[in-house]
């Protein structure tokens, strides 16, 4: 039996998994199930990537140990995978003992082979991404090219991995083999990373401790990406004796990842394997992001689409189907509740669900559930049968090329064809005519056969509902095998259907959209509250005389302009009741001059003058800290006259 080894990335145990996190795992699960159905000896690996500064910091914030922190999140990940019917064969945690020891020995091997050496690192570090960047790699604002947040200058003693010896081989791997899918992504990798010269990679850290210690130099911990990438091998028993199927399953057939971590899997990972003379994975399938209405999903934006909520409302299979069908390999896919609900209604409720319920109901109505064995061929039969017979080969090819959306589109073409066959053959007309019973039996049999093929092939993608459909059409396990999905005429001629419940209920679009929007709104409200800055502690007490020294007044903004040399400062001309005064205020990021002109504000009127960016300021505009980090100007009762004293 041929083997097939497929992996997801190992996930950072941060926050709550969302519909985007689900995508890769659901996609790998579907391929794994399909391959199992084809008779491959499959191993499907997923897991969690549990080391690094970010985890150390989060645990500290919560007052727990890093291990306690990750244990809780990992339990939630596993609950989600159970809910989504993920059939992983192995789950690796990078905190597992066997993995820790294996990484230590891999690091030592790379060192002994001369590919790792000790040096000093000076560079820009992005804490959220745990990545060092060179100046030239930073984005146009000098920030992290991946998450676009600020980077900090960092310098530390570190071990480095030599990348340059592998540059040519990696370029060939990306441009001359079918390793990378889609192949079109090779250009950006070659132009951005290989052509400018592959820089050696810093592979150890001394600035935090939550990682795997380098055993021959324990003040260093192994860089989290080296720790993480080798999971694909340690989970099979590489350099450890917890498992012993490395020789059987390595190299991986498919690593599936999103585009954000393509560089690690397309360049760094092959280089490390080359350094150890290990075989390279066969394919790296790179998909895009699931965004929400075009925006990246993030907890702080409150736009996380929660797969638990969706699968509770519509069933795990409907969600699996929707995300798999929407995402084309290599491209982003914008998630929206409207698109999801419309797709469930059109493809699953009206398309497949209707096909099954109509066919089963007619077999029930006209033949009491059991088809008679007399047959009569007719127009349209061959066309539909041929389409059904050709389906499996097409799906096979798409799965071979990790194009799940196309595989599903192909299966749903047969759903439409079969529904059209009902309209063409009009069984309800045949049913009224006693002489047409044999023809009616043929039509219903052909429909049941088409459904059998459809449901068999779909079981890899929708494992919860397809057995129900197969049960309703009276197909047993053997009849619903992969083998039989390329044959027509498999069900017994006198097949008996079993009418069951509605498999994909039609969703009331308006009602659901309203409810989902209100869930989202409360999520956003919660995110707002959670992101509210901690209140600044109240200052030391003062007596009334000290307070009385501050002279706060009402003043009106007469004119206002931006100070050209500064992004932050506005220059305001105020009427303070006594005359005109000029105040400079650091609110340009949040206010346009026209937002303020004509408005009354509160000023601290007796501050000594200062110069800000060369412009004199006489006083200060009162503003308050807002939860989003901005400053909001305090607008008093606008009927108060200029110069009124605030007491
Ligand atoms: O990068 N759309 O882990 P990670 C589509 N630990 N896919 C998404 C997604 C979205 N909105 N959000 C997440 C890491 N993913 C490392 C990997 S592997 C040796 C180490 C999926 O938790 C996508 O597959 O940030 C992405 O590659 C994966 O989650 C990694 O998520």
XYZ file of C-alpha atoms and ligand atoms in Angstrom:
678
model
C 0.000 0.000 0.000
C 1.419 3.421 -0.892
C 1.897 5.881 1.907
C 0.661 9.455 2.027
C 1.883 11.952 4.605
C 0.142 15.317 4.943
C 0.662 18.079 7.506
C -0.840 21.382 8.597
C 1.434 24.003 10.128
C 1.640 23.676 13.884
C -0.418 26.511 15.321
C 0.611 29.154 17.782
C -1.557 28.660 20.828
C -2.585 32.286 20.943
C -6.114 33.591 21.312
C -9.052 31.700 19.950
C -8.860 29.711 16.741
C -11.016 31.304 14.032
C -12.428 30.308 10.677
C -9.085 31.165 9.029
C -7.175 28.883 11.369
C -9.690 26.184 10.510
C -9.129 26.392 6.789
C -5.762 24.638 6.533
C -6.808 21.904 8.922
C -10.136 21.262 7.196
C -8.377 21.240 3.808
C -5.721 18.757 4.979
C -8.375 16.650 6.658
C -10.352 16.423 3.431
C -7.306 15.403 1.435
C -6.322 12.873 4.110
C -9.813 11.376 4.066
C -9.845 11.250 0.273
C -6.482 9.500 0.180
C -7.603 7.018 2.832
C -10.645 6.309 0.705
C -8.318 5.723 -2.255
C -6.520 3.099 -0.210
C -3.390 5.020 0.760
C -1.737 4.379 4.099
C -2.267 7.929 5.351
C -0.711 9.804 8.201
C -2.133 13.236 8.899
C -0.268 15.414 11.373
C -1.240 18.596 13.133
C -0.193 20.223 16.387
C 0.864 23.307 18.267
C 3.974 25.469 18.254
C 4.310 26.322 21.911
C 7.614 28.093 22.537
C 8.746 31.683 22.155
C 8.818 35.084 23.748
C 5.191 35.869 22.956
C 3.926 32.871 24.924
C 6.312 33.661 27.795
C 4.919 37.220 27.932
C 1.260 36.201 27.671
C 1.649 33.644 30.468
C 3.306 36.264 32.655
C 0.429 38.677 32.026
C -1.995 35.995 33.159
C 0.103 34.980 36.140
C 0.490 31.351 35.064
C 3.432 29.278 33.829
C 3.908 29.126 30.046
C 3.023 25.424 30.113
C -0.200 26.082 32.027
C -1.020 28.844 29.570
C -0.546 26.652 26.498
C -2.269 23.605 28.011
C -5.535 25.490 28.230
C -5.372 26.774 24.662
C -4.329 23.424 23.249
C -7.383 21.846 24.892
C -9.539 24.385 23.073
C -7.837 23.645 19.739
C -8.513 19.949 20.244
C -12.179 20.658 21.034
C -12.459 22.601 17.811
C -10.858 19.826 15.766
C -13.298 17.376 17.279
C -16.216 19.669 16.468
C -15.018 20.020 12.861
C -14.489 16.232 12.557
C -10.771 16.518 11.946
C -9.329 13.024 11.585
C -5.710 13.731 12.469
C -3.612 10.665 13.145
C -1.027 12.399 15.287
C -0.920 15.620 17.277
C 2.453 17.069 18.137
C 3.129 19.663 20.814
C 6.576 21.205 20.642
C 6.673 20.986 24.434
C 6.473 17.177 24.210
C 9.601 15.651 25.768
C 10.518 13.550 22.781
C 10.381 16.575 20.473
C 12.503 18.668 22.846
C 15.245 16.030 22.975
C 15.088 15.464 19.226
C 15.511 19.190 18.516
C 18.545 19.311 20.790
C 20.124 16.490 18.906
C 19.233 17.957 15.488
C 20.783 21.290 16.517
C 23.952 19.513 17.608
C 24.117 17.575 14.342
C 23.866 20.774 12.306
C 26.594 22.280 14.510
C 28.851 19.226 14.158
C 28.425 19.336 10.404
C 29.618 22.931 10.398
C 26.328 24.452 9.270
C 25.724 26.163 12.598
C 28.322 28.548 14.051
C 28.428 31.052 16.895
C 28.389 34.805 16.181
C 26.729 38.029 17.231
C 23.409 39.233 16.012
C 22.676 42.883 15.357
C 19.430 43.671 13.667
C 15.779 44.544 13.765
C 13.536 42.225 15.697
C 9.769 41.886 15.437
C 8.464 40.444 18.698
C 4.989 39.415 17.470
C 6.489 37.523 14.502
C 9.578 36.382 16.410
C 11.593 37.313 13.345
C 14.798 39.190 12.813
C 14.875 41.363 9.712
C 17.597 43.187 7.878
C 17.174 46.892 7.146
C 16.473 46.180 3.490
C 13.676 43.775 4.309
C 11.700 46.261 6.416
C 8.589 47.826 4.878
C 8.394 51.423 3.644
C 7.789 52.673 7.201
C 10.753 50.779 8.615
C 8.391 48.224 10.199
C 8.115 44.430 10.067
C 7.457 43.397 6.439
C 5.004 40.745 7.598
C 2.824 42.231 10.324
C 3.825 45.893 9.754
C 4.329 46.530 13.439
C 7.317 48.315 14.942
C 10.641 46.493 15.124
C 13.288 47.050 17.772
C 17.060 47.167 17.521
C 18.448 43.951 18.976
C 21.953 42.664 19.575
C 22.872 39.348 21.109
C 25.322 36.476 20.982
C 23.728 33.908 18.762
C 24.185 30.817 16.672
C 23.753 31.126 12.929
C 22.766 28.676 10.245
C 24.644 28.947 6.942
C 22.154 29.449 4.161
C 24.376 30.325 1.214
C 25.558 26.768 0.395
C 21.966 25.889 -0.496
C 20.943 28.905 -2.571
C 21.329 27.282 -5.993
C 19.588 24.079 -5.027
C 16.704 25.986 -3.462
C 16.291 28.189 -6.501
C 16.113 25.077 -8.666
C 13.665 23.473 -6.258
C 11.378 26.479 -6.577
C 11.699 27.116 -10.274
C 12.376 23.730 -11.862
C 10.333 21.291 -9.795
C 6.698 21.099 -8.776
C 7.533 21.541 -5.073
C 5.783 24.882 -4.783
C 2.053 25.163 -5.447
C 1.043 27.396 -7.050
C 4.334 27.608 -8.932
C 3.658 31.275 -9.697
C 4.712 32.164 -6.160
C 8.332 31.184 -6.869
C 9.137 34.527 -8.521
C 8.583 36.607 -5.374
C 10.685 34.191 -3.300
C 13.550 34.123 -5.761
C 13.544 37.893 -6.322
C 13.120 38.917 -2.688
C 15.261 36.391 -0.900
C 17.504 34.334 -3.153
C 18.697 36.832 -5.773
C 19.813 39.459 -3.188
C 21.902 36.668 -1.570
C 20.584 34.320 1.112
C 21.650 35.642 4.479
C 22.667 33.299 7.272
C 19.835 32.679 9.667
C 20.046 33.446 13.359
C 18.955 30.210 15.033
C 19.284 30.806 18.766
C 18.155 33.373 21.311
C 19.455 34.428 24.714
C 16.859 37.098 25.487
C 14.193 34.734 26.827
C 14.011 31.260 28.274
C 10.728 29.702 27.079
C 12.258 27.540 24.392
C 14.355 24.445 23.887
C 17.795 24.977 25.459
C 20.828 24.315 23.276
C 22.206 21.479 25.383
C 25.875 22.272 24.754
C 25.361 26.005 25.488
C 22.264 26.274 27.696
C 22.007 30.042 27.898
C 20.764 29.811 24.297
C 17.351 28.548 23.318
C 16.718 27.197 19.842
C 15.019 29.699 17.510
C 11.342 28.874 17.451
C 11.215 28.242 13.695
C 13.939 25.573 13.844
C 12.062 24.003 16.749
C 8.788 24.245 14.818
C 9.788 23.156 11.306
C 11.389 19.917 12.448
C 8.083 18.877 14.031
C 7.212 17.346 10.687
C 10.002 14.803 11.199
C 10.181 14.396 14.976
C 6.477 13.454 14.993
C 7.477 10.395 12.973
C 10.286 9.422 15.320
C 13.200 11.305 13.765
C 15.960 11.523 16.417
C 13.685 10.046 19.086
C 12.222 6.729 20.036
C 8.666 7.796 20.795
C 7.627 6.865 17.238
C 9.309 4.697 14.660
C 7.706 5.458 11.337
C 10.096 8.074 9.990
C 11.507 5.704 7.365
C 8.042 4.674 6.343
C 6.442 8.112 5.929
C 9.164 10.682 5.324
C 9.324 12.691 3.049
C 5.966 14.405 3.483
C 3.764 14.331 0.414
C 2.054 17.644 1.166
C 2.811 20.457 3.594
C -0.054 22.927 3.485
C 0.439 26.480 4.800
C -0.874 30.009 4.285
C 1.161 32.569 2.388
C 2.475 34.295 5.550
C 4.731 31.367 6.335
C 5.635 30.376 2.801
C 9.169 31.778 3.084
C 9.952 29.547 6.056
C 8.687 26.460 4.272
C 10.006 27.252 0.811
C 13.525 28.391 1.712
C 14.577 27.770 5.298
C 13.018 24.341 5.679
C 14.541 22.825 2.513
C 17.936 24.334 3.436
C 17.909 22.623 6.823
C 16.898 19.316 5.339
C 19.651 19.652 2.728
C 22.164 20.317 5.492
C 21.239 16.987 7.055
C 21.090 15.175 3.694
C 17.438 14.405 4.260
C 14.889 13.932 1.475
C 12.756 17.002 0.739
C 8.968 17.094 1.060
C 7.227 16.549 -2.257
C 4.879 19.523 -2.268
C 4.313 22.763 -0.463
C 0.739 23.953 -1.068
C 0.312 27.644 -0.261
C -3.106 29.177 0.186
C -4.161 32.746 0.871
C -5.886 34.352 3.817
C -9.507 34.126 4.754
C -10.352 37.739 5.399
C -13.583 39.089 6.842
C -15.327 41.420 4.418
C -11.873 42.081 2.990
C -10.256 42.837 6.367
C -7.748 40.671 8.230
C -9.367 38.814 11.121
C -8.080 39.867 14.475
C -9.244 39.664 18.034
C -8.577 43.336 18.630
C -10.830 44.301 15.687
C -13.539 42.038 17.097
C -14.096 40.495 13.649
C -13.068 36.943 14.462
C -15.454 34.489 12.851
C -15.939 31.814 15.452
C -16.169 28.319 13.941
C -17.825 26.972 17.106
C -20.715 29.412 16.693
C -21.099 28.755 12.973
C -20.920 24.985 13.236
C -23.466 24.990 16.061
C -25.871 26.966 13.869
C -25.369 25.323 10.478
C -23.439 22.106 11.166
C -19.724 21.439 10.746
C -20.161 20.094 7.220
C -21.826 23.241 5.901
C -18.922 25.299 7.242
C -16.333 22.882 5.895
C -18.015 22.971 2.506
C -18.228 26.730 2.420
C -14.601 27.473 3.272
C -13.254 24.741 1.022
C -15.382 25.857 -1.899
C -14.505 29.553 -1.532
C -10.710 29.352 -1.344
C -8.760 28.911 -4.566
C -5.191 27.741 -4.000
C -2.902 30.724 -3.840
C -5.571 33.437 -3.614
C -7.199 35.165 -0.635
C -10.829 34.499 0.105
C -13.102 37.086 1.629
C -15.508 35.621 4.140
C -18.905 37.164 4.557
C -21.941 35.844 6.381
C -24.126 36.698 3.379
C -21.989 34.715 0.944
C -21.806 31.789 3.368
C -25.558 31.616 3.938
C -26.379 32.033 0.272
C -23.951 29.292 -0.628
C -25.343 26.906 1.968
C -28.846 27.625 0.686
C -28.061 27.335 -2.993
C -25.589 24.432 -3.079
C -26.520 22.389 -0.043
C -30.201 23.043 0.687
C -31.520 23.688 -2.839
C -28.909 21.711 -4.767
C -27.836 18.541 -2.999
C -30.452 18.429 -0.231
C -33.272 18.900 -2.661
C -31.918 16.281 -5.061
C -31.805 13.706 -2.273
C -35.149 14.546 -0.712
C -36.996 14.681 -4.038
C -35.544 11.370 -5.213
C -36.158 9.544 -1.966
C -39.653 11.021 -1.601
C -40.605 9.917 -5.135
C -39.263 6.391 -4.594
C -41.373 6.325 -1.452
C -44.480 7.777 -3.047
C -44.551 5.776 -6.260
C -43.050 2.471 -5.095
C -43.481 2.385 -1.337
C -39.729 2.881 -0.976
C -38.535 -0.213 -2.893
C -37.860 0.054 -6.619
C -39.321 -2.620 -8.881
C -36.756 -4.388 -11.085
C -38.321 -3.709 -14.502
C -36.401 -1.051 -16.414
C -36.921 1.088 -19.451
C -34.154 3.228 -20.860
C -34.908 6.706 -22.133
C -33.660 9.985 -23.479
C -31.189 11.874 -21.226
C -30.031 8.710 -19.380
C -26.716 8.294 -21.161
C -25.789 11.920 -20.829
C -26.298 11.936 -17.058
C -24.734 8.504 -16.559
C -21.646 9.441 -18.544
C -21.194 12.564 -16.494
C -21.469 10.520 -13.310
C -18.982 7.954 -14.592
C -16.424 10.618 -15.498
C -16.592 12.397 -12.153
C -14.205 10.392 -9.995
C -11.254 10.775 -12.342
C -11.728 14.558 -12.398
C -11.939 14.785 -8.626
C -8.859 12.566 -8.288
C -6.868 14.915 -10.436
C -7.903 18.017 -8.540
C -7.074 16.390 -5.204
C -3.722 15.282 -6.604
C -3.026 18.960 -7.319
C -4.460 20.191 -3.981
C -7.233 22.121 -5.743
C -10.078 21.319 -3.402
C -12.378 24.117 -4.560
C -12.244 22.759 -8.111
C -12.908 19.213 -6.924
C -16.039 20.415 -5.128
C -17.157 22.504 -8.091
C -16.887 19.393 -10.260
C -18.962 17.288 -7.871
C -21.620 19.978 -7.707
C -21.823 20.022 -11.497
C -23.149 16.501 -11.227
C -25.624 17.644 -8.542
C -26.947 20.228 -11.007
C -26.935 17.702 -13.843
C -28.987 15.271 -11.772
C -31.462 17.982 -10.766
C -31.775 18.893 -14.426
C -32.369 15.217 -15.234
C -35.395 15.319 -12.915
C -36.768 18.305 -14.829
C -36.051 16.588 -18.161
C -37.609 13.238 -17.290
C -40.557 14.635 -15.241
C -41.025 11.622 -12.954
C -44.203 13.188 -11.485
C -45.776 12.886 -14.945
C -44.511 9.295 -15.351
C -45.943 8.474 -11.926
C -49.460 9.222 -13.086
C -49.289 6.693 -15.926
C -49.431 2.978 -15.017
C -47.709 2.042 -18.320
C -44.656 4.174 -17.458
C -43.708 2.403 -14.216
C -40.597 0.747 -15.705
C -39.404 4.081 -17.092
C -40.070 5.769 -13.749
C -38.079 3.053 -11.956
C -35.152 3.633 -14.325
C -35.211 7.376 -13.741
C -35.246 6.983 -9.962
C -32.565 4.299 -10.050
C -30.317 6.524 -12.149
C -30.852 9.348 -9.704
C -30.028 7.140 -6.728
C -26.867 6.008 -8.478
C -25.810 9.585 -9.204
C -26.432 10.476 -5.554
C -24.398 7.455 -4.436
C -21.405 8.618 -6.471
C -21.807 12.202 -5.287
C -22.147 11.281 -1.608
C -19.272 8.809 -1.757
C -16.870 11.364 -3.198
C -18.169 14.107 -0.902
C -17.635 12.049 2.261
C -14.034 13.203 2.379
C -15.187 16.819 2.576
C -18.448 16.456 4.513
C -17.935 13.395 6.699
C -20.890 14.016 9.019
C -23.770 14.321 6.580
C -22.751 12.040 3.704
C -23.296 8.796 5.672
C -26.850 10.049 6.331
C -27.448 10.560 2.620
C -26.013 7.162 1.784
C -28.268 5.641 4.408
C -31.331 7.358 2.913
C -30.613 6.031 -0.580
C -30.076 2.532 0.769
C -26.364 2.263 -0.064
C -24.225 0.063 2.174
C -20.536 0.672 2.977
C -19.273 -1.482 0.174
C -21.519 0.167 -2.402
C -20.304 3.545 -1.183
C -16.638 2.685 -1.652
C -14.145 4.649 -3.705
C -13.851 1.671 -6.062
C -17.547 1.841 -6.803
C -17.552 5.600 -7.310
C -16.337 5.027 -10.870
C -19.078 2.498 -11.643
C -22.735 2.910 -12.460
C -25.328 0.245 -11.552
C -23.926 -0.691 -8.170
C -27.066 -0.388 -6.016
C -29.354 -3.426 -6.076
C -32.020 -3.179 -8.764
C -34.651 -3.482 -6.032
C -32.942 -0.958 -3.768
C -35.006 0.243 -0.812
C -34.744 3.887 0.261
C -35.200 5.062 3.832
C -36.810 8.440 4.067
C -35.044 10.543 6.683
C -34.931 14.070 8.018
C -33.892 17.186 6.106
C -30.130 17.125 5.863
C -29.454 20.759 4.978
C -32.333 22.936 6.179
C -32.856 26.159 4.254
C -31.617 29.148 6.204
C -33.756 32.252 6.636
C -31.254 34.749 5.245
C -32.505 37.990 6.835
C -33.083 36.510 10.258
C -29.681 34.815 10.362
C -27.790 37.831 9.069
C -29.394 39.943 11.812
C -28.447 37.454 14.473
C -24.902 37.020 13.193
C -24.499 40.786 13.006
C -25.607 41.181 16.588
C -23.140 38.471 17.699
C -20.436 40.349 15.829
C -21.466 43.661 17.369
C -21.223 42.266 20.885
C -17.845 40.742 20.010
C -16.680 44.147 18.841
C -17.983 45.805 21.982
C -16.106 43.274 24.083
C -12.934 43.776 22.040
C -13.238 47.514 22.609
C -13.540 47.044 26.338
C -10.685 44.564 26.471
C -8.439 46.880 24.536
C -9.238 49.856 26.773
C -5.942 51.134 28.158
C -5.344 50.624 31.840
C -6.397 53.719 33.706
C -3.520 55.959 34.686
C -3.345 55.930 38.521
C -4.712 59.044 40.190
C -1.941 61.512 40.990
C -0.741 62.494 44.433
C -3.190 64.628 46.466
C -2.937 68.430 46.291
C -4.684 71.116 48.319
C -7.221 73.522 46.864
C -4.721 76.372 46.770
C -2.408 74.334 44.583
C -5.274 73.526 42.241
C -6.341 77.163 42.203
C -3.001 78.008 40.672
C -4.176 76.342 37.422
C -6.317 78.722 35.413
C -8.683 76.812 33.119
C -10.851 78.838 30.725
C -13.333 78.472 27.913
C -11.892 79.560 24.559
C -13.131 79.435 20.969
C -11.089 78.126 18.043
C -10.953 80.986 15.534
C -8.553 79.384 13.072
C -6.382 76.332 12.954
C -3.723 74.866 10.683
C -1.340 71.932 10.505
C 2.295 72.557 11.376
C 4.108 71.426 8.229
C 7.263 70.135 9.911
C 5.281 67.816 12.227
C 2.790 64.966 11.755
C 1.422 65.423 15.251
C 0.965 69.145 15.845
C -1.836 71.590 15.075
C -1.511 75.357 15.614
C -4.743 76.883 16.950
C -5.688 80.557 17.220
C -8.128 81.039 20.061
C -10.391 83.747 21.379
C -9.928 83.439 25.177
C -12.288 86.333 26.038
C -9.343 88.693 26.583
C -7.969 88.576 23.094
C -6.351 86.166 20.679
C -3.804 83.569 21.724
C -1.878 80.847 19.906
C -1.765 77.292 21.248
C 0.037 74.296 19.752
C -1.608 70.934 20.390
C -0.486 67.342 19.625
C -3.802 66.200 18.185
C -3.160 66.321 14.421
C -3.411 62.513 14.085
C -7.019 62.594 15.244
C -8.406 66.011 14.214
C -8.515 67.985 10.991
C -8.482 71.800 11.427
C -12.100 71.968 10.158
C -13.206 69.614 12.977
C -12.211 72.306 15.475
C -12.753 75.717 13.892
C -15.700 77.517 15.532
C -15.810 75.143 18.510
C -15.325 76.081 22.143
C -12.697 74.134 24.051
C -11.130 74.157 27.520
C -7.635 75.570 27.839
C -5.063 75.750 30.595
C -4.582 79.470 30.251
C -1.700 80.272 32.591
C 0.976 77.857 31.355
C 4.316 79.447 30.637
C 4.925 79.730 26.875
C 6.982 76.985 25.161
C 8.153 76.421 21.597
C 7.027 73.209 19.864
C 8.666 72.534 16.483
C 9.697 76.190 16.531
C 6.117 77.478 17.027
C 5.191 79.321 20.220
C 2.437 77.798 22.345
C 0.607 79.728 25.059
C -1.408 77.234 27.017
C -2.837 73.792 26.449
C -6.059 72.328 25.021
C -7.698 69.828 27.414
C -8.220 66.352 25.996
C -8.832 62.880 27.431
C -7.282 59.473 26.652
C -9.610 57.316 24.545
C -9.619 53.480 24.667
C -8.145 53.241 21.159
C -5.084 55.182 22.295
C -6.124 58.463 20.691
C -6.731 61.749 22.518
C -10.240 63.259 22.374
C -10.705 67.001 22.862
C -13.137 67.971 25.657
C -15.884 70.164 24.236
C -17.653 72.136 27.006
C -21.227 73.543 26.890
C -20.971 75.625 23.692
C -23.180 78.415 25.112
C -20.545 79.406 27.684
C -18.890 82.723 26.847
C -15.175 82.818 25.968
C -13.023 83.487 29.014
C -15.399 81.784 31.529
C -13.295 80.405 34.353
C -13.518 76.739 35.210
C -13.721 76.090 38.929
O 2.553 30.567 11.695
N -6.699 32.502 6.653
O 1.278 29.551 13.308
P -0.089 30.363 13.230
C -6.149 31.355 6.256
N 3.395 28.423 14.344
N -5.318 30.634 7.001
C -5.024 31.071 8.214
C -5.556 32.287 8.724
C -6.444 33.008 7.877
N -7.036 34.145 8.245
N -5.075 32.466 9.954
C -4.273 31.402 10.217
C 2.422 29.792 12.623
N -4.253 30.556 9.168
C 3.584 28.907 13.028
C 3.706 27.771 12.038
S 4.816 25.538 11.117
C 6.285 24.803 11.260
C 4.850 26.838 12.269
C -3.538 29.270 9.093
O -0.912 29.883 14.375
C -2.518 29.207 7.967
O -2.338 27.890 7.541
O 0.163 31.813 13.090
C -1.249 29.624 8.609
O -0.168 29.217 7.856
C -1.409 28.869 9.906
O -2.771 29.131 10.266
C -0.378 29.270 10.905
O -0.867 29.896 11.954
